[in-house]
Amino acid sequence: DDEKANEIKTYLTENTKTSGSKFKNIGKDKNLIMIQVEALQSFVINKKVEGEEITPNLNRWLKKSLYFDNYYYQVAGGNTSDAEFMSNNSLYPASSGAAYYIYSGDEFNSLPKLLDKKGYYSAAFHGYKEGFWNRNAMYVKEGFDKFYGEKSFNLDEQIGLGLSDESFFKQSLEQIKSFKEPYYSFLVTLTSHFPFEATDKYGDFNVGNLEGTFMGNYLKSIHYTDKQLGMFLDQLEKDGTMDNSIIVLYGDHFAIPRNHSEELFSFVGETGNDEFAWMRHQKVPLIMHFPKDAHKGVNSVVSGQMDIFPTLCNMFDLKTPYKFGRDLFNVKDRLVVFRTGSFMDNKVFYSSSSKKYYDLKTGEEVAETDALKKKKEEALKQLDYSDTLLDHNLIKKFTENNEMSK
Ligand code: GP9
């Protein structure tokens, strides 16, 4: 009903307010190249196996970039597509199923649409079937000018599910170079996809006694993808593209599913076995690279995939109130809400399954306070509002009302 719609609009308008203007419009007229990496989790970053770095190229690029090391994935039933959905819209994944299917009839104020108003051309790239996760429908809805899917590529090398990352990046780069600037290129990788069994194609990487295990195979696949990412980034640097582009790179979701948690815990040396022990390893790297390696460093703000879109809105001066996440540069009060109703603020993780609060630093249980209880309610409220907004196609309604009142 109208009353709830207004309530949501008021809430979103409030939520959109920031307390500063750090990096506001820093992306003016610059290209945006956003790379979503399949199953890239943070625990492989800066880590060695048998004396060799798992991700030497990302580790090298991290040093020249702004690295967010407390960034969590927030995907639900739509997995990879949920990561895309959040990163381009800052709306929550569906409570069950995939938003990319369920809400493809909705109107959105997505990143490509907003950038279009600033004169940007936009393209999405993914070397797999166009209809998978309903991408062909959703990319149109999100306002991408062009989708390079499986049919747009020469499938000259296949690994696992489809086109190899190596060939994918090479062919995508050719296209990107032909784009009129400024542009937004959104690339979604594929090779490091579960179950990581194409080990004969990932190249040599010695995983020692992890050879033949699920974890060992994952490390080989992500080592392969790291190499391709390195070549792509090096190329962008070499040909000068980086001088006029902001690069955003992040992992989409877990690689190690919960039924392999023992392998994960043993690899990272986790001794706990509760909700928090699992959760603390569900981070994905977020890396931002600015021209001339500016602003490099580490940012440890507690954050998640819902936050990248509001951050980009600030960086590219894009206006929309319809976003539930929070700008990483200008909002100190953090709230990372998971689809289960679990959440994190700067200090505490609340698990909706164990109904317990854990101190983020120590892992110790903490008692509920009034302030925490409020945040717990706020987390549920955000999920409810996002669901209602999507169920009733409210962005369309709000936009039409605005037009009428002009
Ligand atoms: C395939 C791919 C896989 O197009 O993006 O998605 P996932 O199975 O990881 O959700």
Coordinates of C-alpha atoms and ligand atoms in Angstrom, one line a residue:
D1 CA 0.0 0.0 0.0
D2 CA 0.9 3.6 -0.4
E3 CA 1.7 4.2 3.2
K4 CA 4.4 1.5 3.3
A5 CA 5.8 2.7 0.0
N6 CA 6.2 6.2 1.4
E7 CA 7.7 4.8 4.6
I8 CA 10.3 3.0 2.4
K9 CA 11.0 6.1 0.4
T10 CA 11.6 8.1 3.6
Y11 CA 13.9 5.4 5.0
L12 CA 15.9 5.3 1.8
T13 CA 16.3 9.0 1.6
E14 CA 17.6 9.0 5.2
N15 CA 19.9 6.0 4.5
T16 CA 21.4 7.8 1.5
K17 CA 22.7 10.7 3.6
T18 CA 26.4 10.8 4.1
S19 CA 28.5 12.7 6.5
G20 CA 31.3 13.7 4.1
S21 CA 32.4 14.2 0.6
K22 CA 35.6 12.2 0.4
F23 CA 36.2 11.1 -3.2
K24 CA 33.1 12.8 -4.4
N25 CA 33.1 12.8 -8.2
I26 CA 36.7 11.5 -8.3
G27 CA 35.6 9.4 -11.2
K28 CA 34.4 12.3 -13.3
D29 CA 34.8 11.4 -17.0
K30 CA 37.0 8.4 -16.1
N31 CA 36.2 4.9 -17.4
L32 CA 35.0 2.4 -14.9
I33 CA 36.2 -1.2 -15.4
M34 CA 34.6 -3.5 -12.9
I35 CA 35.8 -7.1 -12.7
Q36 CA 33.8 -9.7 -10.7
V37 CA 35.9 -12.7 -10.1
E38 CA 34.3 -16.2 -9.7
A39 CA 34.9 -17.8 -6.3
L40 CA 37.7 -15.5 -5.2
Q41 CA 37.8 -15.5 -1.4
S42 CA 40.1 -13.4 0.7
F43 CA 41.9 -16.2 2.5
V44 CA 44.1 -16.8 -0.6
I45 CA 45.3 -13.3 -0.7
N46 CA 48.9 -12.8 0.5
K47 CA 49.1 -16.4 1.4
K48 CA 51.7 -19.0 0.3
V49 CA 51.6 -22.7 -0.3
E50 CA 54.9 -24.6 -0.5
G51 CA 56.7 -21.3 -0.5
E52 CA 54.8 -19.9 -3.5
E53 CA 52.2 -17.2 -3.4
I54 CA 48.7 -18.4 -4.4
T55 CA 47.8 -15.0 -6.0
P56 CA 51.1 -13.3 -6.8
N57 CA 49.5 -11.0 -9.4
L58 CA 46.7 -9.7 -7.2
N59 CA 49.2 -9.4 -4.3
R60 CA 51.3 -7.2 -6.5
W61 CA 48.4 -5.1 -7.7
L62 CA 47.1 -4.7 -4.1
K63 CA 50.2 -2.8 -3.3
K64 CA 49.3 -0.2 -6.0
S65 CA 45.6 -0.1 -5.1
L66 CA 43.2 0.6 -2.3
Y67 CA 42.4 -2.8 -0.7
F68 CA 39.3 -3.4 1.4
D69 CA 40.2 -6.3 3.6
N70 CA 37.0 -6.5 5.6
Y71 CA 34.6 -6.9 2.7
Y72 CA 32.0 -9.7 2.9
Y73 CA 29.9 -11.4 0.2
Q74 CA 26.2 -11.1 0.8
V75 CA 24.8 -13.4 -1.9
A76 CA 21.8 -15.8 -1.4
G77 CA 20.1 -18.2 -3.7
G78 CA 21.2 -16.3 -6.9
N79 CA 24.9 -16.8 -6.1
T80 CA 27.0 -15.2 -8.8
S81 CA 24.0 -13.3 -10.1
D82 CA 23.2 -11.9 -6.7
A83 CA 26.8 -10.5 -6.5
E84 CA 26.1 -8.8 -9.9
F85 CA 22.7 -7.6 -8.7
M86 CA 24.0 -6.0 -5.5
S87 CA 27.0 -4.5 -7.1
N88 CA 25.0 -2.8 -9.8
N89 CA 21.9 -1.9 -7.7
S90 CA 22.5 -2.1 -3.9
L91 CA 19.2 -4.0 -3.5
Y92 CA 19.1 -7.3 -1.5
P93 CA 19.0 -10.7 -3.2
A94 CA 15.6 -12.4 -3.2
S95 CA 14.5 -14.2 0.0
S96 CA 14.5 -17.4 -2.1
G97 CA 15.5 -18.1 -5.7
A98 CA 17.4 -15.5 -7.7
A99 CA 16.5 -11.8 -8.0
Y100 CA 17.8 -12.0 -11.6
Y101 CA 14.8 -14.2 -12.5
I102 CA 12.2 -13.1 -10.0
Y103 CA 12.5 -9.4 -10.5
S104 CA 13.4 -9.1 -14.2
G105 CA 10.1 -7.4 -14.9
D106 CA 11.0 -4.5 -12.5
E107 CA 12.5 -1.1 -13.3
F108 CA 15.9 -0.3 -11.8
N109 CA 18.1 2.7 -11.3
S110 CA 21.2 0.5 -12.0
L111 CA 24.8 1.7 -12.4
P112 CA 24.8 1.5 -16.2
K113 CA 21.6 3.5 -16.4
L114 CA 22.8 6.2 -14.1
L115 CA 26.2 6.4 -15.9
D116 CA 24.3 6.6 -19.2
K117 CA 23.0 10.0 -18.0
K118 CA 26.6 11.1 -17.7
G119 CA 27.3 10.1 -21.3
Y120 CA 28.8 6.7 -20.6
Y121 CA 28.7 3.7 -22.9
S122 CA 28.3 0.4 -21.0
A123 CA 29.0 -3.2 -21.7
A124 CA 28.9 -6.5 -19.8
F125 CA 31.2 -9.4 -20.6
H126 CA 30.8 -13.1 -19.6
G127 CA 32.0 -16.1 -21.5
Y128 CA 29.0 -18.4 -20.9
K129 CA 25.5 -18.9 -22.1
E130 CA 23.6 -15.6 -22.5
G131 CA 20.5 -17.0 -20.8
F132 CA 22.2 -18.3 -17.7
W133 CA 21.0 -16.5 -14.6
N134 CA 18.7 -14.7 -17.0
R135 CA 21.6 -12.3 -17.7
N136 CA 20.4 -11.4 -21.2
A137 CA 17.1 -10.1 -19.8
M138 CA 18.6 -8.4 -16.7
Y139 CA 21.5 -6.7 -18.5
V140 CA 18.9 -4.9 -20.7
K141 CA 16.9 -4.0 -17.6
E142 CA 20.0 -2.7 -15.9
G143 CA 20.7 -0.5 -18.9
F144 CA 23.8 -2.1 -20.4
D145 CA 24.2 -1.0 -24.0
K146 CA 25.7 -4.3 -25.0
F147 CA 26.2 -7.8 -23.6
Y148 CA 29.1 -9.9 -24.9
G149 CA 28.0 -13.4 -24.0
E150 CA 29.1 -16.8 -25.2
K151 CA 28.0 -16.1 -28.8
S152 CA 30.1 -13.0 -29.0
F153 CA 33.3 -14.8 -28.3
N154 CA 35.4 -17.1 -30.3
L155 CA 35.4 -20.2 -28.1
D156 CA 39.0 -21.0 -28.9
E157 CA 39.9 -22.4 -25.5
Q158 CA 37.5 -23.9 -23.0
I159 CA 38.2 -24.8 -19.4
G160 CA 35.5 -26.3 -17.1
L161 CA 32.2 -24.6 -17.8
G162 CA 33.2 -22.5 -20.8
L163 CA 35.6 -20.0 -22.3
S164 CA 38.9 -19.8 -20.5
D165 CA 39.6 -16.6 -18.5
E166 CA 42.8 -16.2 -20.6
S167 CA 40.9 -16.1 -23.9
F168 CA 38.0 -14.1 -22.2
F169 CA 40.3 -11.3 -21.1
K170 CA 42.1 -11.1 -24.4
Q171 CA 39.0 -10.9 -26.5
S172 CA 37.2 -8.6 -24.1
L173 CA 40.2 -6.2 -24.1
E174 CA 40.0 -6.0 -27.9
Q175 CA 36.4 -4.8 -27.6
I176 CA 37.0 -2.4 -24.7
K177 CA 39.8 -0.7 -26.6
S178 CA 37.3 0.1 -29.4
F179 CA 34.8 1.8 -27.0
K180 CA 34.2 5.5 -27.1
E181 CA 35.2 7.0 -23.7
P182 CA 34.0 7.3 -21.1
Y183 CA 32.7 3.8 -20.7
Y184 CA 31.7 1.3 -18.0
S185 CA 32.9 -2.3 -18.7
F186 CA 31.7 -5.0 -16.4
L187 CA 33.5 -8.3 -16.7
V188 CA 32.4 -11.5 -15.0
T189 CA 35.0 -14.3 -15.0
L190 CA 34.3 -18.0 -15.2
T191 CA 37.2 -20.4 -15.0
S192 CA 37.6 -20.7 -11.2
H193 CA 34.2 -22.2 -10.9
F194 CA 33.2 -25.1 -8.6
P195 CA 34.1 -28.0 -8.6
F196 CA 37.6 -26.9 -9.7
E197 CA 38.3 -30.2 -11.4
A198 CA 40.0 -29.1 -14.6
T199 CA 43.3 -29.4 -12.9
D200 CA 45.1 -30.5 -16.1
K201 CA 44.3 -27.0 -17.6
Y202 CA 45.1 -24.7 -14.7
G203 CA 48.9 -24.9 -15.3
D204 CA 51.4 -26.0 -12.7
F205 CA 51.0 -25.0 -9.1
N206 CA 52.5 -27.2 -6.4
V207 CA 50.0 -27.5 -3.5
G208 CA 52.1 -30.1 -1.6
N209 CA 50.0 -32.4 0.4
L210 CA 46.8 -30.7 -0.7
E211 CA 47.3 -32.4 -4.1
G212 CA 44.1 -34.1 -5.1
T213 CA 41.9 -32.5 -2.4
F214 CA 39.0 -30.1 -2.9
M215 CA 41.1 -27.2 -1.4
G216 CA 44.1 -28.1 -3.4
N217 CA 42.1 -28.0 -6.6
Y218 CA 40.6 -24.7 -5.7
L219 CA 44.0 -23.2 -5.1
K220 CA 45.1 -24.4 -8.5
S221 CA 42.1 -22.8 -10.2
I222 CA 42.4 -19.5 -8.4
H223 CA 46.1 -19.4 -9.1
Y224 CA 45.3 -19.8 -12.8
T225 CA 42.7 -17.0 -12.7
D226 CA 45.2 -14.8 -10.8
K227 CA 47.6 -15.1 -13.6
Q228 CA 45.0 -14.1 -16.2
L229 CA 43.9 -11.1 -14.0
G230 CA 47.6 -10.1 -13.8
M231 CA 48.0 -10.2 -17.5
F232 CA 44.8 -8.2 -18.1
L233 CA 45.8 -5.5 -15.5
D234 CA 49.3 -5.3 -16.8
Q235 CA 48.0 -4.8 -20.3
L236 CA 45.6 -2.0 -19.1
E237 CA 48.6 -0.3 -17.5
K238 CA 50.9 -0.7 -20.5
D239 CA 48.5 0.6 -23.1
G240 CA 47.6 3.6 -20.9
T241 CA 44.0 2.7 -20.3
M242 CA 44.6 2.9 -16.6
D243 CA 45.6 6.6 -16.7
N244 CA 42.0 7.4 -17.4
S245 CA 40.1 4.6 -15.6
I246 CA 39.1 3.4 -12.2
I247 CA 39.4 -0.3 -11.8
V248 CA 37.2 -2.2 -9.3
L249 CA 37.8 -5.9 -8.7
Y250 CA 36.0 -8.1 -6.2
G251 CA 35.2 -11.7 -5.5
D252 CA 31.6 -12.8 -6.0
H253 CA 31.1 -15.5 -3.3
F254 CA 32.5 -18.4 -1.4
A255 CA 34.7 -21.1 -3.1
I256 CA 34.6 -23.5 -0.3
P257 CA 31.1 -24.5 0.6
R258 CA 30.0 -25.2 4.1
N259 CA 30.2 -29.0 3.7
H260 CA 33.9 -28.5 3.2
S261 CA 34.4 -26.2 6.2
E262 CA 36.9 -28.6 7.8
E263 CA 39.2 -28.2 4.8
L264 CA 38.9 -24.4 5.1
F265 CA 39.4 -24.4 8.8
S266 CA 42.5 -26.5 8.6
F267 CA 43.9 -24.5 5.8
V268 CA 43.5 -21.1 7.5
G269 CA 44.3 -22.5 11.0
E270 CA 40.8 -21.8 12.4
T271 CA 40.4 -23.6 15.8
G272 CA 36.8 -22.5 16.5
N273 CA 33.9 -24.3 15.2
D274 CA 30.9 -22.0 15.7
E275 CA 29.0 -19.6 13.5
F276 CA 31.6 -16.9 13.9
A277 CA 34.5 -19.3 13.0
W278 CA 32.8 -19.8 9.7
M279 CA 31.7 -16.2 9.1
R280 CA 35.1 -14.6 9.7
H281 CA 36.4 -16.4 6.6
Q282 CA 33.5 -15.4 4.3
K283 CA 35.3 -12.3 3.0
V284 CA 36.0 -11.5 -0.6
P285 CA 38.7 -9.0 -1.6
L286 CA 37.6 -5.6 -2.9
I287 CA 40.3 -3.8 -4.8
M288 CA 40.1 -0.3 -6.3
H289 CA 42.8 1.1 -8.5
F290 CA 43.1 4.7 -9.3
P291 CA 45.2 6.4 -12.1
K292 CA 48.9 6.7 -11.2
D293 CA 48.5 4.2 -8.3
A294 CA 46.9 7.1 -6.3
H295 CA 45.2 6.5 -2.9
K296 CA 46.8 3.1 -2.4
G297 CA 46.6 1.5 1.0
V298 CA 44.4 -0.8 3.1
N299 CA 40.9 0.2 4.2
S300 CA 39.6 -2.1 6.9
V301 CA 36.1 -0.8 7.2
V302 CA 33.5 -3.5 7.8
S303 CA 31.6 -3.7 4.6
G304 CA 29.9 -5.9 2.0
Q305 CA 28.7 -6.1 -1.5
M306 CA 25.7 -3.9 -0.9
D307 CA 28.1 -1.0 -0.4
I308 CA 29.9 -0.8 -3.7
F309 CA 27.1 0.7 -5.6
P310 CA 26.5 3.6 -3.1
T311 CA 30.3 4.1 -3.1
L312 CA 30.4 4.3 -6.9
C313 CA 27.4 6.7 -6.8
N314 CA 29.5 9.0 -4.7
M315 CA 32.6 8.5 -6.9
F316 CA 30.8 9.2 -10.1
D317 CA 28.3 11.6 -8.7
L318 CA 25.2 9.5 -9.6
K319 CA 22.0 10.3 -7.9
T320 CA 19.5 7.8 -6.7
P321 CA 17.9 7.2 -3.3
Y322 CA 17.1 3.6 -4.0
K323 CA 20.1 1.8 -2.4
F324 CA 20.3 0.0 0.9
G325 CA 24.1 -0.1 1.3
R326 CA 26.4 2.6 2.5
D327 CA 29.2 4.6 0.9
L328 CA 32.5 3.1 2.0
F329 CA 34.3 6.5 2.2
N330 CA 31.8 8.7 4.0
V331 CA 29.6 6.6 6.3
K332 CA 31.2 5.5 9.6
D333 CA 28.1 3.7 10.9
R334 CA 28.4 0.3 9.2
L335 CA 25.6 -2.3 8.8
V336 CA 26.3 -5.3 6.7
V337 CA 23.1 -7.3 6.5
F338 CA 23.0 -10.9 5.3
R339 CA 20.0 -12.5 3.7
T340 CA 19.5 -14.7 6.7
G341 CA 19.0 -11.7 9.0
S342 CA 22.5 -12.1 10.4
F343 CA 24.4 -8.8 10.4
M344 CA 27.6 -7.0 11.3
D345 CA 28.4 -3.5 12.5
N346 CA 31.9 -2.1 13.2
K347 CA 32.4 -4.4 16.2
V348 CA 29.9 -7.2 16.3
F349 CA 28.6 -10.1 14.3
Y350 CA 25.1 -11.3 15.0
S351 CA 24.1 -14.8 13.8
S352 CA 20.5 -15.3 13.1
S353 CA 20.9 -19.1 13.4
S354 CA 22.7 -19.3 16.7
K355 CA 20.9 -16.0 17.9
K356 CA 24.2 -14.9 19.4
Y357 CA 26.4 -11.8 19.1
Y358 CA 30.2 -12.2 18.7
D359 CA 32.9 -9.7 19.1
L360 CA 34.5 -9.3 15.7
K361 CA 38.0 -9.0 17.1
T362 CA 38.0 -11.7 19.8
G363 CA 35.2 -14.0 18.6
E364 CA 33.9 -13.9 22.2
E365 CA 30.2 -13.9 22.7
V366 CA 28.7 -10.6 23.8
A367 CA 25.4 -9.8 25.4
E368 CA 22.6 -8.1 23.6
T369 CA 22.3 -4.4 24.3
D370 CA 19.4 -2.0 23.4
A371 CA 21.6 -0.6 20.6
L372 CA 22.3 -4.1 19.2
K373 CA 18.7 -5.0 19.4
K374 CA 17.8 -2.0 17.4
K375 CA 20.4 -2.9 14.8
K376 CA 19.0 -6.4 14.6
E377 CA 15.6 -4.9 13.9
E378 CA 17.1 -2.5 11.4
A379 CA 18.7 -5.4 9.5
L380 CA 15.3 -7.2 9.2
K381 CA 13.7 -3.9 8.3
Q382 CA 16.1 -3.4 5.4
L383 CA 15.4 -6.9 4.1
D384 CA 11.7 -6.4 4.3
Y385 CA 11.8 -3.0 2.6
S386 CA 14.0 -4.3 -0.2
D387 CA 11.7 -7.2 -0.7
T388 CA 8.6 -4.9 -0.8
L389 CA 10.3 -2.5 -3.1
L390 CA 11.1 -5.3 -5.5
D391 CA 7.8 -7.2 -5.1
H392 CA 5.8 -4.0 -6.0
N393 CA 8.2 -2.6 -8.6
L394 CA 8.4 0.6 -6.5
I395 CA 11.3 2.2 -8.3
K396 CA 9.0 2.5 -11.3
K397 CA 6.2 3.8 -9.2
F398 CA 8.4 6.4 -7.4
T399 CA 9.9 7.5 -10.7
E400 CA 6.5 8.0 -12.3
N401 CA 5.2 10.0 -9.3
N402 CA 8.3 12.2 -9.5
E403 CA 7.6 12.9 -13.2
M404 CA 4.0 13.7 -12.4
S405 CA 4.9 16.2 -9.7
K406 CA 7.3 18.1 -11.9
Ligands
GP9_1 C1 28.0 -19.0 -15.0 C2 28.4 -18.5 -13.7 C3 28.1 -19.4 -12.6 O1 27.5 -18.2 -15.9 O2 28.4 -17.2 -13.5 O3 27.4 -18.9 -11.5 P1 27.4 -19.7 -10.1 O4 27.1 -21.1 -10.3 O5 28.8 -19.4 -9.5 O6 26.4 -18.9 -9.3

